[in-house]
Amino acid sequence: MFKNIVIISIVLFCSIGYSQTKQNVKYVFLFIGDGMGLNQIYTTEMYLNAKTGEIKAEKLLMNSFPVSSNMTNYSANSFVTTSCAAATAMSSGFKTNNGIIGKSPDQEIAYENISEKVKKAGLKVGILSSVTIDHATPASFYAHQNSRNMYYEISMELPNYNIDYFGGGGFHSPKGKNGDQPDAYVNAVKKGYTIANSHEEFNKLKHGDEKIIAINPDMYPSGEFYWAIDKKEEALTLADFTKKGIEVMDNDKGFFMMVEGGKIDWACHGNDGVTMIHEVLAFNDAVRVAYEFYKERPDETLIIVTADHETGSLYTGINYEMNPELLKYQKTSVQEFKRKMTELKDANPEVSFDSILDLIQVDFGLGNSEVGLSLDGNELDMLKLAYSKQFKENNKVNADANYLSINTVKSISETAAYILNKKAGISWGSGDHSATPVPVKVIGYGQGEFSEGFDNTDLSKKIQKLMGV
Ligand SMILES: [Zn+2]
């Protein structure tokens, strides 16, 4: 009898001990590819392997994860969500209206988000993005504001939660809309944050550093990364910021890290397929950094890769055909080619259509019959029309225009991308978000929780449950 009790006690002790050590996941990575639907991922995979006549796609790391499901993402007031409403649902477990950050639809209640809960439980939190860290998605993981456009208010709120590591772009408007407000960077420093915005300062960041805002030294003046397709060799990537985040925050209790690939969405708003592909690849590189960490600690780590919504209603296939190998001839983003055109016009307004065609061939391959990219009469007419509008009618094409704004003039650059996309077999239904559910790819401790389709409000609840916060 005594022996039996001893055995039962040992078994009980062991199972309790086991469940205690296995109870919570310590390290959680939530990767959000803004605007990244299934077709964005699959187009990238077709592009990776693309060879003429070969029907084969190369799997991205995120697609090799054992759990693959999907997530609905409607907001409180529309089937078609915006990033802030979707990110609020993913961070807090509650729906809100499009446009609102971290608050209820009536703007009365500030939702408690996962970052606050994780901090309360004594773990560390990192928030990363390839766009500004006060942009809709990252902001929804710390801020509570009536509008996503209140960038200044969001950046002033950012240091209030002792979040350990911010990484990526800077602030959108650190001195307010009119540039006459107290500086948001100074405010962050006053609240104990260290700003690292040079390569040297970034490299110096080390294990145990707290309250860090690491900003990419090589980015657009508006605070987002350069496009991955245009990136300079030495520029820091989302993967670099993820790696640094792990180095800075690694600790025995654990951490939660949200990493946003913010410009996938922007490229899709601009219907720039190849630029989108390069953004997905850069995002996948950041996922790889987390995956390397996971391999060291598979029983304590969970990686979730998903999106807030799909952007652009991307279609794959025209007349039962895809020629993804043609996409390899685009060498620059639509935005950078626009800039080239604007500079050219300033330098030489009389530039001929033929010279423009030469430049289009260099950057988009169009006109090169040897690679299957000859232009037919229709396509030449489209380009000529864009050329006349841009060079002859004095229509302004702003190279720095935010992709979220509507550009009424279809520039030469946008027209070239449109033609190349079509030849490759991809087309776009809109320049906006769509209502389609988004993919979810998961690996690690607790992965089974995500194996069946769910709503974006459940994502936060599932992570909280697994982390025990
Ligand atoms: Zn968007």
Short mmCIF file of N, CA and C in Angstrom, two decimals, residues 19 64 135 144 146-147 151 160 171 194-197 203 221 233 246 255 299 304 321 332 343 354 390 414 437 452:
data_model
loop_
_atom_site.label_atom_id
_atom_site.label_comp_id
_atom_site.label_asym_id
_atom_site.label_seq_id
_atom_site.Cartn_x
_atom_site.Cartn_y
_atom_site.Cartn_z
N SER A 19 3.93 19.28 -16.51
CA SER A 19 2.98 20.24 -17.07
C SER A 19 3.37 21.67 -16.70
N SER A 64 6.85 26.05 -45.33
CA SER A 64 7.28 24.71 -44.94
C SER A 64 6.89 24.42 -43.49
N HIS A 135 3.23 53.51 -37.43
CA HIS A 135 2.26 53.18 -38.49
C HIS A 135 1.20 52.22 -37.92
N HIS A 144 -3.29 53.60 -28.22
CA HIS A 144 -4.75 53.70 -28.17
C HIS A 144 -5.11 55.09 -28.68
N ASN A 146 -7.79 57.49 -31.51
CA ASN A 146 -9.02 57.48 -32.29
C ASN A 146 -8.78 57.30 -33.79
N SER A 147 -7.59 57.68 -34.24
CA SER A 147 -7.31 57.57 -35.67
C SER A 147 -5.87 57.15 -35.92
N TYR A 151 -0.44 60.33 -36.16
CA TYR A 151 0.92 59.80 -36.04
C TYR A 151 1.68 60.44 -34.87
N ASN A 160 5.30 55.08 -23.38
CA ASN A 160 4.59 54.96 -22.10
C ASN A 160 4.47 53.55 -21.54
N PHE A 171 9.84 57.73 -36.78
CA PHE A 171 8.52 58.31 -36.55
C PHE A 171 8.07 59.02 -37.83
N THR A 194 16.71 54.85 -25.45
CA THR A 194 17.92 55.14 -26.21
C THR A 194 17.58 55.01 -27.68
N ILE A 195 17.93 56.03 -28.46
CA ILE A 195 17.67 55.98 -29.89
C ILE A 195 18.97 55.58 -30.60
N ALA A 196 18.91 54.51 -31.35
CA ALA A 196 20.08 54.08 -32.14
C ALA A 196 19.72 54.26 -33.60
N ASN A 197 20.30 55.28 -34.24
CA ASN A 197 19.91 55.51 -35.64
C ASN A 197 21.10 55.64 -36.59
N ASN A 203 25.07 48.62 -34.17
CA ASN A 203 26.00 47.51 -33.90
C ASN A 203 26.35 47.41 -32.42
N PRO A 221 13.03 59.62 -46.34
CA PRO A 221 12.86 60.68 -45.33
C PRO A 221 11.54 60.54 -44.57
N GLU A 233 23.45 47.79 -50.74
CA GLU A 233 24.11 46.62 -50.13
C GLU A 233 24.19 46.72 -48.60
N ILE A 246 16.41 39.82 -31.00
CA ILE A 246 16.65 38.59 -30.23
C ILE A 246 17.85 38.79 -29.32
N PHE A 255 10.01 36.30 -24.30
CA PHE A 255 9.62 37.56 -24.95
C PHE A 255 8.53 37.33 -25.99
N ASP A 299 11.23 23.57 -27.95
CA ASP A 299 10.17 23.30 -26.96
C ASP A 299 9.69 24.56 -26.27
N ILE A 304 4.53 32.36 -35.52
CA ILE A 304 3.29 32.46 -36.29
C ILE A 304 3.54 33.46 -37.41
N GLU A 321 -2.58 30.99 -68.32
CA GLU A 321 -1.13 31.09 -68.48
C GLU A 321 -0.48 31.91 -67.39
N THR A 332 13.87 47.54 -60.76
CA THR A 332 13.71 48.66 -59.83
C THR A 332 12.24 48.80 -59.46
N GLU A 343 13.29 63.19 -62.39
CA GLU A 343 14.61 63.84 -62.47
C GLU A 343 14.99 64.11 -63.92
N ASP A 354 11.57 57.71 -77.64
CA ASP A 354 12.49 56.59 -77.88
C ASP A 354 13.51 56.43 -76.75
N GLN A 390 3.00 62.82 -68.98
CA GLN A 390 4.04 63.15 -68.01
C GLN A 390 5.01 64.20 -68.54
N GLU A 414 4.20 53.28 -63.75
CA GLU A 414 3.07 52.41 -63.40
C GLU A 414 2.57 51.65 -64.62
N PRO A 437 -9.94 35.88 -46.52
CA PRO A 437 -9.19 35.44 -45.33
C PRO A 437 -7.70 35.33 -45.66
N GLU A 452 -6.88 24.86 -37.19
CA GLU A 452 -8.14 25.05 -37.93
C GLU A 452 -8.40 26.53 -38.11
#
